């Protein structure tokens, strides 16, 4: 594989440079966008001016009865001015059936409408703007023909919702300068969506196949009538950030640290965005949850820092499929490595960061730079220093063959003592009902390095589903300083296929049965695990479903070869406006690396959320982890509960309390508690006030004033309070 890789890279480069882009598909639906000179007031009341707008009421059910006429009437209208696009959606419904939950940006429930815009007509990506009946907003980017969604994107746009005696109305204003688009296009792609929770009904203007789901490539046309969208002003966003942090030291003493930073967004054109952050605050708003791990590999935690989450899809390899989760490309750019936590709990300071992302015809590109400062820390009584380092990434991607893409990615870290990084070629060939993704990467660490590759094929056909994925990671493939690929010296191949049935009537909406096999090689064991898989997935019309899978075969961990038997189950439910939840778990015989022996392991985890009031949510997650021993007896049981309370007295203002605690049966006591409070207020677009308090208590060793060990007890190991204000100046 190593000898062939350069040839594969050359072939992929040839495709990248000579790729063909054909004509896009068409749903046959079209709306005309008319420009008006009169101002439009966004207040949820229907003005006479809207009589001039083109409109549509020809919606189609996607669920629960695919292809049927909607149960309720919906009308969507569009108008434009010199500076903005305006959307009005009228939703007919009895007032008592309208769910009017309060919420905050990207986090709410209840009746919902949205507009989706493909502003480059590339049939792969789009913006989505959604508003609830109570006026709460959500926005995101649709990626990979809507197979993925990026909710880290936040735009500057405005909306209002109003309840009427016939139902409710939603108005939206989307300034052109808030989005990227091709100024030379005469039309965009467009679709509308309405979610009716009392009926579990999801309706669209465009019709999508049930096995495919939402697809940008099947959007309708939005044709501009005698004008082109234009933009005026500097297209500049400036966010001064004020921070006050109180860090717990000991004996009720705190270190108060006032600070300030700034974030800048600048769009010199509608195809290019610059982002700059100076002295950013990366104080954790909510502590990482407890993660139970008995494998030989480190645990993965999501990125939560806004500078890294905003626009991160540009630097991600193609082909990620979050909807099924079956295929995930190797994560070569793991931003939590930047400004990381050190072994003594301190953090490496991030001094400066900047990004640039843009488009030119069929090309997408991005660049990233971050400078971290020097930091001293202590490990095992030894004083060490994390050197100043420069992190960088460059991304180039080209659209080919209508709805496919190929790209290059570079990620690197340069410091005084080390140069490390990775170069990647990746892409995806896709149509509406299948996607073939691929990725080839080469790491380097000074003069050493190795190859890795992954590929995945998803084929959700109407009467059957097939899936195939493979992964190879060289023994010396090391991206630990920039990415998250801990599985060195491994290879894996998994294939699944089976029939699928959709039912036009009745309680059951879909049934899928699948079977296949798994080959999994680890060089450290010098053995290839092999197993057969059989599973069933059922989904019901009242919004719940379950999946059960059985795995059997032979496996080896270290010097232990054994019969592999595993059962996995999951269930999800959202059948009520007041309750939703999920449950998953399983049983397996595996090697417990935390205890260094082969034994059974069983787990069950679940989440429940009770919408007690329109303004109040109560809920909890609970995990139970049962470790066996070589005598087939229970060695220990660990319980992890995370109850929470979320209060939203008015839209965009929320108070959240949570408590993450770990109880171990063998000790008969709580071993760790993580508690937190988060107050957040989104008082205008992209402007926030935060108050966050986090505390961690555990039973780690502590010492008295003269250095003698104290009795084992729960004690505070970390406590922090952060006040943060972020305000948008928009030009």
XYZ file of C-alpha atoms in Angstrom, residues 87-661:
575
model
C -39.846 35.554 3.380
C -43.407 35.236 4.720
C -44.834 31.827 5.680
C -48.501 31.510 6.665
C -49.367 28.407 8.703
C -53.030 27.570 9.113
C -53.875 25.774 12.355
C -56.252 25.889 15.306
C -54.743 28.060 18.015
C -54.982 25.376 20.705
C -52.801 23.045 18.610
C -49.933 25.513 18.149
C -46.947 24.717 20.377
C -45.367 27.991 21.505
C -42.280 26.903 23.410
C -39.710 29.504 24.382
C -36.107 28.810 23.440
C -32.708 30.157 22.427
C -30.839 30.184 19.140
C -30.635 26.656 17.633
C -32.275 25.110 20.706
C -36.067 24.923 20.906
C -39.127 22.861 20.058
C -42.688 23.337 18.870
C -44.172 24.384 15.529
C -41.475 25.368 13.061
C -41.025 26.716 9.519
C -37.881 27.296 7.464
C -36.503 28.492 4.165
C -33.433 26.919 2.519
C -31.314 28.752 -0.068
C -28.696 27.320 -2.428
C -26.987 30.648 -3.212
C -24.305 29.196 -5.500
C -26.579 26.735 -7.342
C -23.951 24.063 -6.714
C -26.648 21.525 -5.704
C -24.528 20.508 -2.679
C -24.647 23.285 -0.061
C -27.319 25.641 1.229
C -28.279 27.965 4.071
C -31.225 27.083 6.284
C -33.156 29.709 8.292
C -35.836 28.454 10.691
C -38.285 30.186 13.039
C -40.700 28.695 15.577
C -44.287 29.781 16.193
C -43.060 31.574 19.321
C -40.366 33.448 17.381
C -37.199 31.495 18.254
C -34.570 31.290 15.506
C -32.238 28.582 14.219
C -29.787 28.636 11.338
C -27.280 26.241 9.827
C -25.436 25.240 6.695
C -26.568 22.180 4.726
C -23.526 20.287 3.416
C -22.832 17.320 1.132
C -26.240 17.506 -0.549
C -27.853 17.884 2.925
C -26.291 14.730 4.342
C -24.658 16.913 7.007
C -25.563 20.094 8.876
C -23.304 22.668 10.476
C -25.150 24.441 13.301
C -22.002 26.340 14.292
C -22.780 28.799 11.477
C -24.627 31.858 12.798
C -25.825 34.602 10.492
C -27.080 38.137 11.017
C -30.762 38.011 10.065
C -34.079 39.016 11.574
C -37.468 37.425 12.121
C -40.789 37.697 13.908
C -43.719 35.340 14.535
C -47.289 36.253 15.350
C -50.243 34.071 16.426
C -53.518 34.878 14.621
C -57.009 33.453 14.923
C -56.389 31.351 11.773
C -52.917 30.092 12.771
C -49.554 31.839 12.831
C -47.323 33.855 10.502
C -43.539 34.030 10.338
C -41.611 36.824 8.633
C -37.855 36.727 7.962
C -35.349 39.235 6.631
C -32.053 37.859 5.298
C -29.584 40.652 4.398
C -27.490 39.781 1.353
C -24.316 40.794 3.170
C -24.989 38.089 5.794
C -24.531 35.251 3.297
C -22.118 34.256 0.549
C -23.454 33.959 -2.994
C -22.523 34.210 -6.675
C -23.374 37.739 -7.852
C -23.576 36.612 -11.504
C -26.323 34.019 -11.030
C -29.829 34.714 -12.298
C -31.402 32.205 -9.907
C -30.833 30.351 -6.639
C -32.076 27.015 -5.361
C -34.875 27.198 -2.788
C -37.176 25.066 -0.641
C -39.497 25.544 2.353
C -40.224 23.239 5.277
C -42.893 23.095 7.978
C -42.900 20.855 11.042
C -46.284 20.224 12.736
C -45.481 18.467 16.036
C -49.061 17.626 17.061
C -49.328 15.483 13.906
C -45.659 14.395 13.670
C -45.946 15.852 10.177
C -43.052 17.184 8.108
C -43.903 18.893 4.807
C -41.781 20.429 2.026
C -42.409 22.391 -1.147
C -40.099 20.037 -3.053
C -40.681 16.293 -3.128
C -37.945 13.989 -1.849
C -37.665 10.215 -1.939
C -38.282 8.570 1.412
C -35.060 6.551 1.274
C -32.970 9.645 0.453
C -34.395 12.413 2.602
C -33.749 16.117 2.053
C -31.471 16.818 -0.936
C -30.159 20.228 -2.033
C -29.813 18.791 -5.535
C -33.617 18.591 -5.771
C -34.422 22.153 -4.696
C -36.767 24.308 -6.773
C -35.693 27.467 -8.594
C -35.840 31.011 -7.246
C -35.604 33.231 -10.342
C -34.709 36.931 -9.964
C -37.123 39.241 -11.762
C -35.238 42.158 -13.416
C -32.626 42.541 -10.649
C -29.646 40.838 -9.022
C -28.961 40.585 -5.274
C -26.384 43.182 -4.328
C -24.573 44.189 -1.210
C -23.707 47.618 0.210
C -21.490 48.732 3.063
C -18.184 47.468 4.422
C -19.458 43.940 5.134
C -17.567 44.123 8.401
C -18.458 42.496 11.725
C -16.512 43.426 14.875
C -17.010 41.672 18.216
C -15.257 43.163 21.230
C -15.260 40.562 24.003
C -14.942 41.408 27.681
C -14.078 38.610 30.122
C -13.774 38.307 33.878
C -12.558 34.941 35.176
C -12.356 33.839 38.809
C -10.210 30.704 39.280
C -10.279 28.815 42.582
C -6.865 28.428 44.207
C -7.310 26.948 47.704
C -8.666 27.828 51.140
C -11.470 29.889 49.570
C -8.991 32.038 47.663
C -9.564 33.067 44.044
C -7.491 34.550 41.276
C -9.481 37.274 39.467
C -8.394 37.773 35.862
C -10.027 40.562 33.815
C -9.302 40.278 30.122
C -10.467 41.367 26.713
C -10.375 40.088 23.164
C -11.728 40.826 19.755
C -13.198 38.875 16.836
C -13.430 40.360 13.341
C -15.295 39.068 10.277
C -14.772 40.795 6.940
C -16.309 39.953 3.558
C -14.434 41.886 0.860
C -16.760 40.146 -1.612
C -19.672 37.747 -1.396
C -17.301 34.887 -2.189
C -14.635 35.525 0.457
C -14.650 35.795 4.277
C -11.789 36.707 6.620
C -11.941 35.959 10.336
C -9.481 37.232 12.942
C -9.419 36.624 16.693
C -7.074 38.379 19.096
C -6.499 37.203 22.670
C -9.630 35.023 22.510
C -11.376 33.677 25.593
C -11.528 29.912 25.486
C -12.873 29.416 28.996
C -15.047 26.325 28.928
C -18.713 27.284 29.144
C -19.645 23.779 30.280
C -17.187 21.168 31.569
C -16.618 18.037 29.493
C -18.916 15.225 30.619
C -17.644 12.084 32.302
C -16.514 9.466 29.751
C -16.243 5.783 30.728
C -13.398 4.203 28.749
C -11.865 0.717 29.008
C -10.163 0.743 25.584
C -6.509 1.415 24.810
C -7.438 4.634 22.977
C -8.106 8.144 24.312
C -11.633 9.532 24.624
C -12.924 12.031 22.069
C -14.551 15.306 23.151
C -16.382 17.763 20.904
C -15.019 21.203 20.167
C -17.064 23.979 21.802
C -14.978 27.106 21.222
C -16.732 29.405 18.731
C -13.627 30.467 16.788
C -12.963 26.847 15.825
C -16.547 25.664 15.319
C -17.572 28.525 13.006
C -16.789 27.517 9.429
C -14.963 24.331 10.440
C -16.731 22.344 7.701
C -14.304 23.849 5.165
C -11.393 22.010 6.817
C -13.187 18.680 7.240
C -12.639 15.804 4.768
C -15.485 15.142 2.326
C -18.084 12.436 2.691
C -18.967 12.625 6.368
C -22.397 11.032 6.873
C -23.824 12.149 10.199
C -27.315 10.894 9.356
C -26.309 7.236 9.599
C -22.948 7.532 11.334
C -21.738 4.486 9.394
C -18.826 6.190 7.656
C -16.720 8.910 9.259
C -13.470 10.079 7.587
C -10.321 10.332 9.660
C -10.291 13.560 11.675
C -6.975 15.063 10.618
C -7.738 18.527 12.034
C -8.807 18.178 15.684
C -8.870 21.763 16.921
C -8.839 20.771 20.594
C -5.101 20.156 20.111
C -4.746 23.953 19.837
C -4.738 25.645 23.232
C -4.867 22.164 24.743
C -5.018 21.166 28.381
C -1.716 20.048 29.873
C -1.287 17.128 32.328
C -1.396 19.449 35.369
C -4.741 20.939 34.256
C -3.358 24.229 32.932
C -4.050 25.345 29.363
C -1.734 26.453 26.589
C -2.606 30.099 25.762
C -3.859 30.942 22.287
C -2.498 34.349 21.328
C -3.854 34.889 17.846
C -5.993 33.109 15.281
C -7.156 33.869 11.761
C -9.152 32.172 9.000
C -10.031 32.863 5.394
C -12.616 30.892 3.405
C -13.975 31.550 -0.040
C -15.187 30.308 -3.409
C -14.196 30.915 -7.027
C -16.336 29.143 -9.607
C -16.151 25.396 -8.926
C -13.418 25.896 -6.308
C -13.667 26.259 -2.535
C -10.641 27.222 -0.454
C -9.668 28.003 3.105
C -6.687 28.945 5.216
C -6.127 28.851 8.975
C -3.362 30.117 11.298
C -3.163 30.024 15.102
C -0.300 31.001 17.386
C -0.022 29.482 20.861
C 2.254 30.769 23.600
C 4.849 29.088 25.753
C 3.550 27.421 28.925
C 5.359 25.841 31.906
C 3.781 22.844 33.637
C 4.630 20.041 36.070
C 4.440 16.305 35.318
C 5.448 13.723 37.935
C 7.336 16.336 39.932
C 9.344 17.415 36.869
C 9.113 20.964 35.483
C 8.465 20.974 31.732
C 7.684 23.572 29.061
C 5.239 23.485 26.165
C 6.926 25.525 23.449
C 5.376 28.321 21.437
C 3.861 26.844 18.277
C 2.269 27.866 15.009
C -0.686 25.781 13.776
C -1.720 26.082 10.139
C -4.112 24.500 7.676
C -4.812 24.957 3.974
C -7.827 23.530 2.167
C -8.680 23.441 -1.558
C -11.754 21.645 -2.921
C -13.269 21.447 -6.406
C -16.741 20.434 -7.500
C -16.705 17.799 -10.257
C -19.240 15.652 -12.093
C -22.307 17.709 -11.079
C -22.616 16.757 -7.392
C -19.206 15.325 -6.508
C -16.011 16.839 -5.143
C -12.286 16.267 -4.671
C -9.953 18.199 -2.410
C -6.557 18.690 -0.799
C -5.975 19.330 2.912
C -2.835 20.270 4.821
C -2.623 20.584 8.620
C 0.616 21.297 10.474
C 2.226 22.346 13.747
C 5.625 24.024 13.831
C 7.524 24.717 17.046
C 11.135 25.258 18.031
C 11.660 21.543 18.673
C 9.259 19.819 16.276
C 7.580 19.963 12.881
C 4.595 17.682 12.491
C 1.517 17.500 10.302
C -0.424 15.700 7.592
C -1.320 16.060 3.895
C -4.604 14.607 2.654
C -6.465 14.023 -0.614
C -10.158 13.281 -0.190
C -13.430 13.506 -2.030
C -16.831 12.020 -2.692
C -18.728 10.788 -5.730
C -22.429 11.071 -5.099
C -25.941 11.109 -6.435
C -29.170 11.517 -4.470
C -29.295 7.857 -3.350
C -25.634 6.851 -3.026
C -22.282 8.293 -1.977
C -18.750 6.933 -2.347
C -16.247 8.766 -0.142
C -12.479 8.347 -0.088
C -9.472 9.729 1.751
C -5.692 9.191 1.475
C -3.320 10.869 3.922
C 0.387 11.035 4.671
C 1.671 12.175 8.067
C 5.086 13.599 8.854
C 6.966 14.182 12.084
C 10.326 15.773 11.303
C 11.748 13.222 8.824
C 9.405 10.327 9.676
C 5.863 9.526 8.566
C 3.389 6.993 7.252
C 0.157 6.595 5.241
C -3.491 6.212 6.161
C -6.618 5.815 4.060
C -10.355 5.414 4.482
C -13.338 4.930 2.187
C -17.071 4.480 2.558
C -19.958 3.597 0.263
C -23.559 4.325 1.296
C -26.455 3.152 -0.897
C -29.868 3.865 0.714
C -32.015 2.475 -2.120
C -35.790 2.329 -2.090
C -36.086 -1.450 -1.535
C -32.673 -2.228 -0.051
C -29.692 -0.636 1.676
C -26.028 -1.388 1.233
C -23.023 0.016 3.086
C -19.298 -0.655 2.869
C -16.448 1.042 4.709
C -12.733 0.441 5.039
C -9.836 2.010 6.899
C -6.051 1.552 6.970
C -3.731 3.385 9.387
C 0.019 2.837 9.205
C 1.936 1.987 12.347
C 3.903 5.250 12.131
C 0.969 7.436 11.082
C 1.185 10.050 13.854
C -1.084 13.121 13.826
C -1.495 13.319 17.607
C -0.418 16.999 17.664
C -2.990 18.154 15.083
C -5.648 15.457 14.596
C -7.545 12.620 16.275
C -6.441 9.297 14.792
C -5.258 7.148 17.744
C -5.703 3.748 16.012
C -2.158 3.337 14.689
C -1.256 0.051 13.005
C -4.847 -1.022 12.286
C -7.054 -1.905 9.327
C -10.811 -2.471 9.178
C -13.370 -3.562 6.574
C -17.126 -3.693 7.237
C -19.918 -4.519 4.790
C -23.686 -4.585 5.397
C -26.635 -5.154 3.061
C -30.301 -5.953 3.459
C -33.882 -5.378 2.322
C -35.947 -2.352 3.312
C -39.723 -1.948 3.330
C -41.704 1.296 3.406
C -45.390 1.112 4.304
C -47.924 3.595 2.933
C -50.375 2.953 5.768
C -50.441 1.582 9.295
C -48.401 2.013 12.454
C -45.046 0.883 11.016
C -43.374 3.348 8.674
C -40.181 1.469 7.775
C -38.425 -1.851 8.429
C -34.818 -2.636 7.570
C -33.040 -5.973 8.012
C -29.312 -6.117 7.366
C -26.498 -8.647 7.529
C -22.795 -8.554 6.814
C -19.327 -9.045 8.152
C -16.407 -7.266 9.846
C -12.631 -7.726 9.521
C -10.539 -5.750 12.018
C -6.726 -6.019 12.129
C -4.496 -4.625 14.896
C -0.751 -5.034 14.477
C -0.179 -4.957 18.223
C -2.141 -8.243 18.407
C -0.858 -9.603 15.054
C -4.381 -10.883 14.471
C -7.450 -10.098 12.357
C -10.715 -10.108 14.279
C -13.586 -11.462 12.160
C -17.285 -11.370 12.855
C -20.725 -11.723 11.292
C -23.430 -9.111 11.873
C -27.227 -9.382 11.815
C -29.566 -6.523 12.666
C -33.041 -5.036 12.417
C -34.187 -1.412 12.402
C -37.846 -0.389 12.729
C -39.344 3.112 12.634
C -42.936 3.986 13.494
C -45.223 6.821 12.435
C -45.577 8.284 15.906
C -41.867 9.194 15.948
C -40.189 6.353 17.732
C -38.079 3.422 16.651
C -35.504 0.856 17.687
C -32.529 -1.106 16.367
C -31.005 -4.404 17.536
C -27.805 -5.937 16.193
C -26.035 -9.250 16.929
C -22.308 -9.820 16.370
C -20.482 -13.149 16.576
C -16.993 -14.260 15.560
C -13.397 -14.610 16.749
C -11.186 -11.887 18.246
C -7.856 -11.391 19.961
C -6.617 -8.756 22.396
C -2.941 -8.873 23.343
C -2.284 -12.613 23.864
C -5.920 -13.602 24.503
C -7.892 -15.182 21.639
C -11.589 -15.647 22.337
C -15.067 -16.131 20.893
C -16.608 -12.752 20.154
C -20.290 -12.358 21.014
C -21.927 -8.967 21.213
C -25.442 -7.548 21.416
C -26.269 -3.874 20.797
C -29.591 -2.094 21.055
C -30.903 1.447 20.757
C -34.299 3.100 20.915
C -35.481 6.670 20.445
C -38.816 8.305 21.123
C -40.385 11.702 20.534
C -44.051 10.723 20.570
C -45.230 13.511 22.877
C -44.940 17.290 23.048
C -43.974 16.875 26.707
C -41.594 13.899 26.625
C -38.744 12.606 24.504
C -35.953 10.223 25.226
C -33.552 7.579 24.009
C -32.010 4.375 25.329
C -29.013 2.380 24.114
C -26.654 -0.257 25.422
C -25.202 -3.695 24.904
C -23.179 -6.663 26.070
C -19.779 -7.846 24.832
C -16.812 -9.947 25.756
C -13.728 -7.764 25.383
C -10.389 -6.822 26.866
C -10.606 -4.356 29.744
C -7.447 -2.254 29.393
C -8.139 -0.342 32.587
C -7.959 -3.631 34.551
C -5.693 -5.567 32.171
C -7.771 -8.696 31.648
C -10.316 -10.323 29.370
C -13.901 -10.330 30.644
C -17.459 -9.370 29.789
C -18.573 -5.758 29.687
C -22.166 -4.522 29.666
C -23.568 -1.031 29.483
C -26.858 0.827 29.300
C -27.306 4.543 28.764
C -30.332 6.720 28.345
C -31.635 10.270 28.199
C -35.015 11.714 29.061
C -36.351 15.255 28.657
C -39.622 16.452 30.196
C -41.045 19.692 28.844
C -42.765 20.526 32.109
C -43.830 24.033 31.089
C -43.518 26.177 27.983
C -40.530 27.792 29.698
C -39.109 24.848 31.687
C -37.326 21.611 30.724
C -36.246 18.963 33.231
C -34.286 15.864 32.390
C -31.309 13.638 32.924
C -28.949 11.225 31.284
C -27.933 8.028 33.082
C -25.225 5.532 32.292
C -24.640 2.161 33.947
C -21.342 0.397 33.157
C -20.866 -3.184 34.387
C -17.351 -4.626 34.340
C -16.913 -8.365 34.635
C -13.860 -10.330 35.727
C -12.155 -13.461 34.331
C -14.323 -15.627 36.639
C -17.420 -14.291 34.833
C -18.559 -12.392 37.911
C -19.314 -8.703 38.264
C -16.147 -6.873 39.216
C -17.646 -3.421 39.558
C -20.512 -1.185 38.498
C -20.152 2.512 37.706
C -23.150 4.831 37.571
C -23.038 8.210 35.879
C -26.050 10.527 36.171
C -26.316 14.018 34.675
C -29.591 15.692 35.734
C -30.325 19.170 34.417
C -32.809 22.023 34.615
C -33.251 24.496 31.775
C -35.346 27.610 32.336
C -36.186 29.962 29.448
C -38.520 32.661 30.812
C -38.407 34.583 27.508
C -36.946 33.847 24.096
C -33.141 33.977 23.854
C -32.601 34.112 27.636
C -31.779 30.827 29.339
C -30.559 29.523 32.682
C -29.210 25.969 32.739
C -28.168 23.986 35.822
C -26.534 20.570 35.580
C -24.835 18.052 37.863
C -22.595 15.265 36.536
C -21.839 12.683 39.241
